Short mmCIF file of C-alpha atoms in Angstrom, two decimals:
data_model
loop_
_atom_site.label_atom_id
_atom_site.label_comp_id
_atom_site.label_asym_id
_atom_site.label_seq_id
_atom_site.Cartn_x
_atom_site.Cartn_y
_atom_site.Cartn_z
CA MET A 1 -3.56 -25.49 2.37
CA GLN A 2 -0.71 -23.19 0.30
CA ASP A 3 2.78 -24.09 1.15
CA PHE A 4 4.75 -20.72 1.67
CA SER A 5 8.23 -22.22 2.93
CA THR A 6 9.37 -22.73 -0.61
CA PHE A 7 11.71 -19.65 -1.01
CA PRO A 8 11.84 -18.57 -4.83
CA ASN A 9 14.96 -17.50 -6.40
CA ARG A 10 14.26 -13.90 -8.00
CA THR A 11 17.69 -12.91 -8.71
CA GLY A 12 18.47 -12.43 -12.34
CA THR A 13 14.76 -11.75 -13.17
CA ARG A 14 15.44 -7.97 -13.43
CA SER A 15 13.67 -7.88 -9.78
CA VAL A 16 13.21 -4.28 -8.50
CA LYS A 17 13.40 -5.70 -4.87
CA TRP A 18 16.47 -8.21 -5.79
CA ASP A 19 18.49 -6.78 -8.89
CA LYS A 20 18.95 -3.49 -7.68
CA LEU A 21 20.51 -4.13 -3.90
CA GLU A 22 24.33 -3.35 -5.35
CA GLU A 23 22.97 0.12 -6.57
CA LEU A 24 20.64 0.86 -3.90
CA TYR A 25 22.57 -0.31 -0.76
CA GLY A 26 26.25 -0.73 -2.07
CA SER A 27 25.92 -4.30 -1.77
CA SER A 28 24.29 -7.30 -3.11
CA ASN A 29 24.75 -9.20 0.16
CA VAL A 30 22.07 -7.22 1.75
CA GLN A 31 18.95 -9.01 2.44
CA PRO A 32 15.70 -6.98 1.04
CA LEU A 33 12.81 -6.48 2.80
CA TRP A 34 12.16 -3.17 1.71
CA VAL A 35 9.88 -2.68 -1.65
CA ALA A 36 6.03 -3.73 -1.24
CA ASP A 37 6.25 -7.28 -3.28
CA MET A 38 6.06 -10.48 -1.87
CA ASP A 39 8.88 -13.41 -2.09
CA LEU A 40 6.01 -15.90 -2.06
CA GLU A 41 4.55 -17.88 -5.45
CA ILE A 42 1.28 -16.68 -6.66
CA ALA A 43 -2.02 -18.84 -6.28
CA GLU A 44 -2.09 -22.05 -8.36
CA PRO A 45 -5.42 -21.26 -10.29
CA ILE A 46 -3.84 -17.85 -10.93
CA LYS A 47 -0.66 -19.54 -12.45
CA GLN A 48 -2.79 -22.16 -14.30
CA ALA A 49 -4.94 -19.19 -15.84
CA LEU A 50 -1.37 -17.33 -16.83
CA LEU A 51 -0.13 -20.55 -18.34
CA ASP A 52 -3.16 -21.33 -19.90
CA ARG A 53 -3.22 -17.83 -21.49
CA VAL A 54 0.12 -17.77 -22.36
CA ASN A 55 -0.25 -21.21 -24.38
CA HIS A 56 -2.89 -19.80 -26.48
CA GLY A 57 -0.01 -17.92 -28.13
CA ILE A 58 -1.62 -14.82 -29.15
CA PHE A 59 -1.55 -11.30 -27.36
CA GLY A 60 -3.47 -8.76 -29.43
CA TYR A 61 -5.27 -6.10 -28.33
CA THR A 62 -7.58 -6.67 -25.27
CA PHE A 63 -10.40 -5.00 -23.77
CA THR A 64 -12.20 -5.08 -20.50
CA ASP A 65 -15.94 -5.88 -20.28
CA VAL A 66 -19.38 -5.82 -18.33
CA ALA A 67 -18.09 -9.51 -17.24
CA LEU A 68 -14.98 -8.25 -16.03
CA ASN A 69 -16.55 -5.45 -13.91
CA ASN A 70 -19.25 -7.84 -12.34
CA VAL A 71 -16.52 -9.59 -10.99
CA VAL A 72 -15.25 -6.53 -9.29
CA VAL A 73 -18.35 -5.85 -8.04
CA ASP A 74 -19.23 -8.97 -6.39
CA TRP A 75 -15.61 -8.88 -4.72
CA VAL A 76 -16.05 -5.71 -3.63
CA LYS A 77 -19.41 -6.40 -1.94
CA ARG A 78 -18.58 -10.09 -0.78
CA ASN A 79 -15.45 -8.71 1.13
CA HIS A 80 -15.68 -5.10 1.98
CA GLN A 81 -19.85 -4.66 1.72
CA LEU A 82 -19.26 -1.98 -0.90
CA ILE A 83 -22.10 -1.80 -3.45
CA ILE A 84 -20.90 -0.14 -6.57
CA GLN A 85 -22.43 0.02 -10.03
CA PRO A 86 -20.58 -2.02 -12.78
CA ASP A 87 -20.24 1.62 -14.56
CA ASP A 88 -18.70 3.05 -11.67
CA ILE A 89 -15.38 1.34 -12.69
CA VAL A 90 -12.35 2.81 -14.64
CA TYR A 91 -9.33 0.20 -15.18
CA SER A 92 -5.59 1.57 -15.29
CA PRO A 93 -2.25 -0.11 -15.06
CA GLY A 94 -2.17 1.12 -11.48
CA VAL A 95 -3.54 3.02 -8.49
CA LEU A 96 -0.67 5.84 -9.13
CA GLU A 97 -1.40 6.19 -12.65
CA THR A 98 -5.16 6.96 -11.80
CA ILE A 99 -3.94 9.44 -8.80
CA HIS A 100 -1.99 11.20 -11.74
CA MET A 101 -5.06 11.58 -14.26
CA ALA A 102 -7.27 12.59 -10.84
CA ILE A 103 -4.77 15.75 -10.04
CA LEU A 104 -4.47 16.62 -13.53
CA THR A 105 -8.36 16.80 -14.14
CA GLN A 106 -9.95 17.41 -10.63
CA THR A 107 -7.24 20.24 -9.67
CA ASP A 108 -5.53 23.33 -11.00
CA GLU A 109 -1.78 23.96 -10.71
CA SER A 110 -1.03 25.61 -7.13
CA ASP A 111 -4.42 24.08 -5.60
CA LYS A 112 -3.56 22.75 -2.55
CA ILE A 113 -3.66 18.91 -1.94
CA LEU A 114 -3.13 17.10 1.45
CA ILE A 115 -1.77 14.10 2.66
CA GLN A 116 -1.16 12.58 6.53
CA THR A 117 2.26 12.03 7.09
CA PRO A 118 4.39 9.60 7.50
CA VAL A 119 2.90 7.97 4.07
CA TYR A 120 3.57 6.37 1.05
CA HIS A 121 6.07 8.77 -0.77
CA PRO A 122 5.06 8.68 -4.28
CA PHE A 123 2.10 10.85 -3.11
CA GLN A 124 3.98 13.73 -2.35
CA HIS A 125 6.36 13.23 -5.39
CA MET A 126 3.06 13.35 -7.72
CA ILE A 127 1.61 16.58 -6.22
CA LYS A 128 4.89 18.54 -6.42
CA ARG A 129 5.42 17.18 -10.03
CA HIS A 130 2.02 18.40 -10.94
CA LYS A 131 2.83 21.69 -9.63
CA ARG A 132 0.02 21.52 -6.84
CA THR A 133 0.75 22.72 -3.47
CA LEU A 134 1.72 20.35 -0.95
CA VAL A 135 -0.15 19.91 2.45
CA THR A 136 0.89 17.80 4.99
CA SER A 137 -1.57 16.94 8.18
CA PRO A 138 0.97 14.97 10.44
CA LEU A 139 -0.75 12.00 12.03
CA ILE A 140 -0.63 12.29 15.89
CA ASN A 141 1.85 9.32 17.37
CA THR A 142 0.50 8.15 20.47
CA ASP A 143 3.13 5.39 21.99
CA GLY A 144 2.98 4.12 18.50
CA TYR A 145 -0.75 4.22 18.22
CA TYR A 146 -1.37 6.83 15.15
CA THR A 147 -4.72 8.53 14.85
CA MET A 148 -5.86 11.60 12.55
CA ASP A 149 -5.12 15.31 13.63
CA LEU A 150 -8.88 16.08 12.97
CA GLY A 151 -8.38 19.62 14.36
CA ASN A 152 -5.23 19.95 12.07
CA LEU A 153 -7.32 18.56 8.86
CA GLU A 154 -10.07 21.20 9.72
CA GLU A 155 -7.57 24.11 9.98
CA HIS A 156 -6.01 23.06 6.70
CA PHE A 157 -9.62 22.62 4.80
CA LYS A 158 -10.65 25.82 5.86
CA ASN A 159 -7.54 27.23 4.15
CA GLY A 160 -8.53 25.99 0.56
CA VAL A 161 -7.59 22.73 0.49
CA LYS A 162 -9.05 20.94 -2.78
CA MET A 163 -8.14 17.43 -2.69
CA MET A 164 -6.84 15.03 -0.19
CA ILE A 165 -5.29 11.53 -0.60
CA LEU A 166 -6.06 9.10 1.96
CA CYS A 167 -4.13 6.10 2.34
CA SER A 168 -6.43 3.44 3.72
CA PRO A 169 -5.43 0.93 5.29
CA HIS A 170 -2.19 3.04 5.96
CA ASN A 171 0.87 2.59 4.41
CA PRO A 172 3.78 2.50 6.34
CA ILE A 173 2.04 2.60 9.93
CA GLY A 174 -0.41 -0.33 9.30
CA ARG A 175 -3.54 1.68 10.59
CA VAL A 176 -6.65 0.11 9.63
CA TRP A 177 -9.08 3.26 10.07
CA THR A 178 -12.33 2.42 11.86
CA LYS A 179 -15.44 3.47 10.42
CA GLU A 180 -15.94 6.51 13.56
CA GLU A 181 -12.64 7.77 12.33
CA LEU A 182 -14.00 7.76 8.47
CA ASN A 183 -17.17 9.27 9.42
CA GLU A 184 -15.44 12.49 11.14
CA LEU A 185 -13.47 12.74 7.96
CA LEU A 186 -16.10 12.59 5.98
CA ARG A 187 -18.19 14.87 8.13
CA LEU A 188 -14.95 17.71 7.38
CA ALA A 189 -14.75 16.78 3.53
CA SER A 190 -18.60 17.43 3.09
CA GLN A 191 -18.40 20.99 5.31
CA TYR A 192 -15.51 22.07 2.97
CA ASN A 193 -16.35 20.51 -0.28
CA ILE A 194 -13.04 18.45 -0.20
CA LEU A 195 -12.59 15.47 -3.04
CA ILE A 196 -10.86 12.44 -1.62
CA LEU A 197 -9.16 10.08 -3.43
CA SER A 198 -8.93 7.03 -1.24
CA ASP A 199 -5.99 4.44 -1.86
CA GLU A 200 -7.19 1.16 -0.87
CA ILE A 201 -4.79 -1.34 -2.27
CA HIS A 202 -4.12 -2.92 0.86
CA ALA A 203 -7.76 -3.61 1.73
CA ASP A 204 -7.85 -7.28 1.72
CA LEU A 205 -4.66 -7.29 3.93
CA VAL A 206 -6.13 -6.58 7.43
CA TYR A 207 -5.38 -8.63 10.75
CA LYS A 208 -7.85 -10.29 13.23
CA GLY A 209 -9.78 -7.97 15.32
CA HIS A 210 -9.82 -5.29 12.68
CA LYS A 211 -11.84 -4.72 9.60
CA HIS A 212 -11.70 -2.47 6.54
CA THR A 213 -14.29 -0.26 5.85
CA PRO A 214 -14.11 1.40 2.28
CA ILE A 215 -14.48 5.25 3.07
CA GLY A 216 -16.90 4.88 -0.68
CA SER A 217 -19.00 2.80 1.54
CA LEU A 218 -20.36 5.25 4.23
CA ASP A 219 -23.82 7.43 3.84
CA SER A 220 -22.55 11.06 3.55
CA PRO A 221 -23.38 14.20 1.40
CA SER A 222 -19.75 14.05 0.14
CA LYS A 223 -20.32 10.29 -1.46
CA GLN A 224 -20.25 11.52 -4.88
CA LYS A 225 -16.44 13.11 -4.33
CA ILE A 226 -14.87 10.08 -3.19
CA ILE A 227 -12.73 8.12 -5.77
CA THR A 228 -11.53 4.76 -4.35
CA LEU A 229 -8.43 2.96 -5.72
CA MET A 230 -8.13 -0.64 -5.48
CA SER A 231 -6.22 -3.42 -6.96
CA PRO A 232 -5.56 -7.15 -6.27
CA THR A 233 -1.97 -6.59 -6.97
CA LYS A 234 -0.79 -6.29 -3.19
CA SER A 235 -3.36 -8.73 -2.14
CA PHE A 236 -2.08 -11.57 -4.70
CA ASN A 237 1.49 -10.59 -5.27
CA LEU A 238 0.83 -9.41 -9.05
CA ALA A 239 2.30 -6.07 -8.93
CA GLY A 240 3.98 -6.75 -12.02
CA LEU A 241 1.26 -7.12 -14.11
CA GLN A 242 -0.04 -3.99 -13.61
CA ILE A 243 -3.60 -4.02 -13.29
CA SER A 244 -5.90 -1.54 -11.13
CA TYR A 245 -9.08 -0.03 -11.10
CA ALA A 246 -10.67 3.03 -9.59
CA ILE A 247 -14.20 3.39 -8.29
CA ILE A 248 -15.70 6.48 -9.26
CA PRO A 249 -19.56 7.24 -8.50
CA ASP A 250 -19.64 10.85 -10.18
CA LYS A 251 -20.19 10.48 -14.01
CA LYS A 252 -18.97 13.63 -14.64
CA ILE A 253 -15.60 13.49 -12.80
CA ARG A 254 -15.18 9.56 -14.10
CA MET A 255 -15.67 10.99 -17.95
CA GLN A 256 -13.14 13.48 -17.34
CA ILE A 257 -10.83 10.94 -15.77
CA LYS A 258 -11.32 8.38 -18.51
CA ASN A 259 -10.91 11.09 -21.02
CA ALA A 260 -7.76 11.89 -19.52
CA PHE A 261 -6.17 8.41 -19.92
CA VAL A 262 -7.00 8.57 -23.73
CA ARG A 263 -5.25 11.78 -23.90
CA PHE A 264 -2.46 10.30 -22.90
CA GLY A 265 -2.76 6.96 -24.75
CA MET A 266 -3.41 4.67 -22.04
CA THR A 267 -6.32 2.97 -23.36
CA MET A 268 -5.70 -0.82 -22.79
CA LEU A 269 -4.69 -3.39 -20.43
CA ASN A 270 -2.20 -6.16 -20.87
CA PRO A 271 -3.94 -9.29 -21.01
CA LEU A 272 -2.38 -11.29 -18.60
CA GLY A 273 -3.13 -8.72 -16.02
CA ILE A 274 -6.98 -9.06 -17.03
CA THR A 275 -6.67 -12.96 -16.57
CA ALA A 276 -5.18 -12.58 -13.37
CA LEU A 277 -7.54 -10.11 -11.74
CA GLU A 278 -10.19 -12.27 -13.05
CA THR A 279 -9.00 -15.78 -11.70
CA ALA A 280 -7.45 -13.75 -8.47
CA TYR A 281 -11.31 -12.65 -7.38
CA THR A 282 -13.00 -15.74 -8.37
CA LYS A 283 -10.48 -18.13 -7.43
CA GLY A 284 -8.30 -16.68 -5.06
CA ASP A 285 -9.68 -16.76 -1.58
CA PRO A 286 -8.28 -20.01 -0.39
CA TRP A 287 -4.80 -18.78 -0.96
CA LEU A 288 -5.50 -15.27 0.53
CA ASN A 289 -6.87 -16.70 3.72
CA ASP A 290 -3.40 -18.91 4.01
CA LEU A 291 -1.52 -15.40 3.37
CA ARG A 292 -3.21 -13.86 6.12
CA GLN A 293 -2.13 -16.54 8.42
CA LEU A 294 1.32 -16.57 7.09
CA LEU A 295 1.72 -12.77 7.85
CA THR A 296 -0.03 -12.76 11.42
CA LYS A 297 2.52 -15.41 12.21
CA ASN A 298 5.06 -13.27 10.80
CA LYS A 299 4.05 -10.51 12.25
CA THR A 300 3.92 -11.96 15.92
CA LEU A 301 7.62 -13.32 15.32
CA VAL A 302 8.66 -9.60 14.55
CA GLU A 303 6.88 -8.25 17.73
CA ARG A 304 7.79 -10.91 20.19
CA THR A 305 11.45 -11.00 18.99
CA LEU A 306 12.17 -7.10 19.32
CA GLU A 307 9.75 -6.94 22.50
CA PRO A 308 12.61 -7.15 24.70
CA TYR A 309 14.64 -4.55 23.11
CA ASP A 310 14.10 -0.93 24.48
CA ILE A 311 16.04 0.46 21.58
CA VAL A 312 13.57 -0.40 18.90
CA THR A 313 9.57 -0.48 18.74
CA VAL A 314 7.67 -2.32 16.44
CA THR A 315 4.49 -0.39 15.59
CA LYS A 316 1.48 -2.53 16.19
CA ALA A 317 -0.03 -3.27 12.48
CA GLU A 318 -3.76 -3.80 11.88
CA GLY A 319 -3.40 -4.40 8.05
CA THR A 320 -0.83 -4.32 5.52
CA TYR A 321 2.42 -6.36 5.24
CA LEU A 322 4.66 -3.75 6.34
CA LEU A 323 5.94 -3.11 9.59
CA TRP A 324 6.91 0.66 10.95
CA LEU A 325 9.87 0.05 13.18
CA ASP A 326 11.10 3.04 15.38
CA PHE A 327 14.78 3.04 15.99
CA ASN A 328 14.86 6.43 17.41
CA GLN A 329 16.34 5.19 20.91
CA LEU A 330 19.57 4.75 18.79
CA ASN A 331 19.84 8.09 18.55
CA MET A 332 21.28 8.29 14.93
CA SER A 333 20.89 10.42 12.39
CA HIS A 334 18.78 9.45 9.09
CA ASP A 335 22.22 8.57 7.16
CA GLU A 336 23.76 6.75 9.90
CA LEU A 337 20.76 4.56 10.45
CA THR A 338 20.54 3.74 6.87
CA LYS A 339 24.10 3.08 6.76
CA TRP A 340 24.12 1.01 9.85
CA MET A 341 21.04 -1.41 8.77
CA ALA A 342 22.38 -2.04 5.38
CA GLN A 343 26.16 -2.07 6.10
CA THR A 344 25.99 -3.69 9.69
CA VAL A 345 22.86 -5.51 10.23
CA GLY A 346 22.74 -6.66 6.43
CA LEU A 347 19.05 -5.78 5.76
CA GLY A 348 17.38 -3.48 3.22
CA LEU A 349 14.63 -1.95 4.59
CA ASN A 350 13.03 1.31 3.58
CA SER A 351 14.38 4.65 5.21
CA GLY A 352 11.45 6.01 7.29
CA ILE A 353 12.39 9.87 6.05
CA THR A 354 11.26 9.01 2.72
CA PHE A 355 7.49 8.78 4.00
CA GLY A 356 7.87 12.61 5.58
CA GLU A 357 10.20 14.44 8.03
CA ASP A 358 8.10 12.51 10.79
CA GLY A 359 9.16 9.32 9.66
CA HIS A 360 12.76 10.53 10.93
CA GLY A 361 14.41 7.30 12.97
CA PHE A 362 11.63 4.97 11.57
CA MET A 363 12.08 2.33 8.64
CA ARG A 364 9.46 0.40 6.87
CA MET A 365 9.98 -3.61 7.14
CA ASN A 366 8.23 -6.12 4.26
CA ILE A 367 7.13 -9.26 5.94
CA ALA A 368 5.91 -10.88 2.87
CA SER A 369 8.19 -13.53 2.70
CA PRO A 370 8.18 -17.25 4.14
CA TYR A 371 8.63 -17.55 7.93
CA ASN A 372 12.39 -18.73 8.25
CA TYR A 373 13.37 -15.80 5.63
CA ILE A 374 11.89 -13.48 8.53
CA LYS A 375 13.47 -15.46 11.23
CA GLU A 376 16.69 -14.97 9.52
CA ALA A 377 16.70 -11.57 9.33
CA LEU A 378 15.20 -10.93 12.82
CA ASP A 379 18.65 -12.98 14.05
CA LYS A 380 20.71 -10.85 12.21
CA LEU A 381 19.10 -7.57 13.62
CA THR A 382 18.96 -8.73 17.24
CA GLN A 383 22.68 -9.65 16.87
CA ALA A 384 23.17 -6.24 15.70
CA LEU A 385 21.00 -4.80 18.58
CA ASP A 386 22.97 -7.09 21.34
CA GLN A 387 26.44 -5.78 19.93
CA ARG A 388 25.15 -1.94 20.19
CA LYS A 389 23.79 -2.72 23.78
CA ILE A 390 27.46 -3.88 24.68
CA GLU A 391 28.81 -0.82 23.01
CA ARG A 392 26.65 1.55 25.05
#
């Protein structure tokens, strides 16, 4: 079993999470629990494969091939019951890069692109940068349980939305959409001819009692109008190696996106990323299973620790290693909450407002760290909440 108790020292490694604290929070003494990478060492087979590749000593031009495609085909079939063809796969450095290319090739300026807020913040920025029209469909929050507003979606679809970016499992709220929910979404998408970009980067990180369903695995007349975006980077803590893939069954769309990568000179992946993907998907299962157990333990710790406090609510996560915390009962402005969390509590979390206006009063917490590290953070938070009670 993987030992996740050791805490690696990441300072001085140009770590975005650790070496930008002064810049982001005004102090280097803040305990970071924000950006979505893990404070956990990668699986030993992946580490060894990378060491072997480094020891080879040459890092020349490297290509992907059918053998690598077959590794991906097997992974998505074995883990998600998604049946694809090797030729459906398009590799890229990251999911966001592929979304950029899809927006450029499948929409025109001023076309409407829809997202469901609160949601991963780069989506809105990409849409605006490409001069497309951002359309938001707020999720329905019923006592901390989020659902899609299908009526609102249909109204927007009727009014000319061309593309939708789906987050599944959802970041930051942690929902794992059910097959029934996705079928309803597909029914509407088919009726109104909507292209769906489905960001499924957290697909492998789902808690017991829930199951990730790739929207592309469902039977629908609009099946050819789905681009599924996946990667081993979240599952195996490989974000810095920049490796992802898109599953694009429609040949015309696939070639348009491939050609866009060529046009922008993005035609090659780094050899370490390729090595990491192949090893993760062929030898990483035991480590991933141990990781899921740790995340479950950490999630339970957060929920049980904060349950007695009526001024903070933990949204019940069904997937991802990100928890969505509701601090609205503190009656603080966005700036006040951000400042209080960093300067008074001493924790660096993601501000909820960055995920959309309906994230006001929320903060996102990354629990992909050793158990004792999460406990330390909770000790700081509960002490601050206790003090807040006294002041009230």
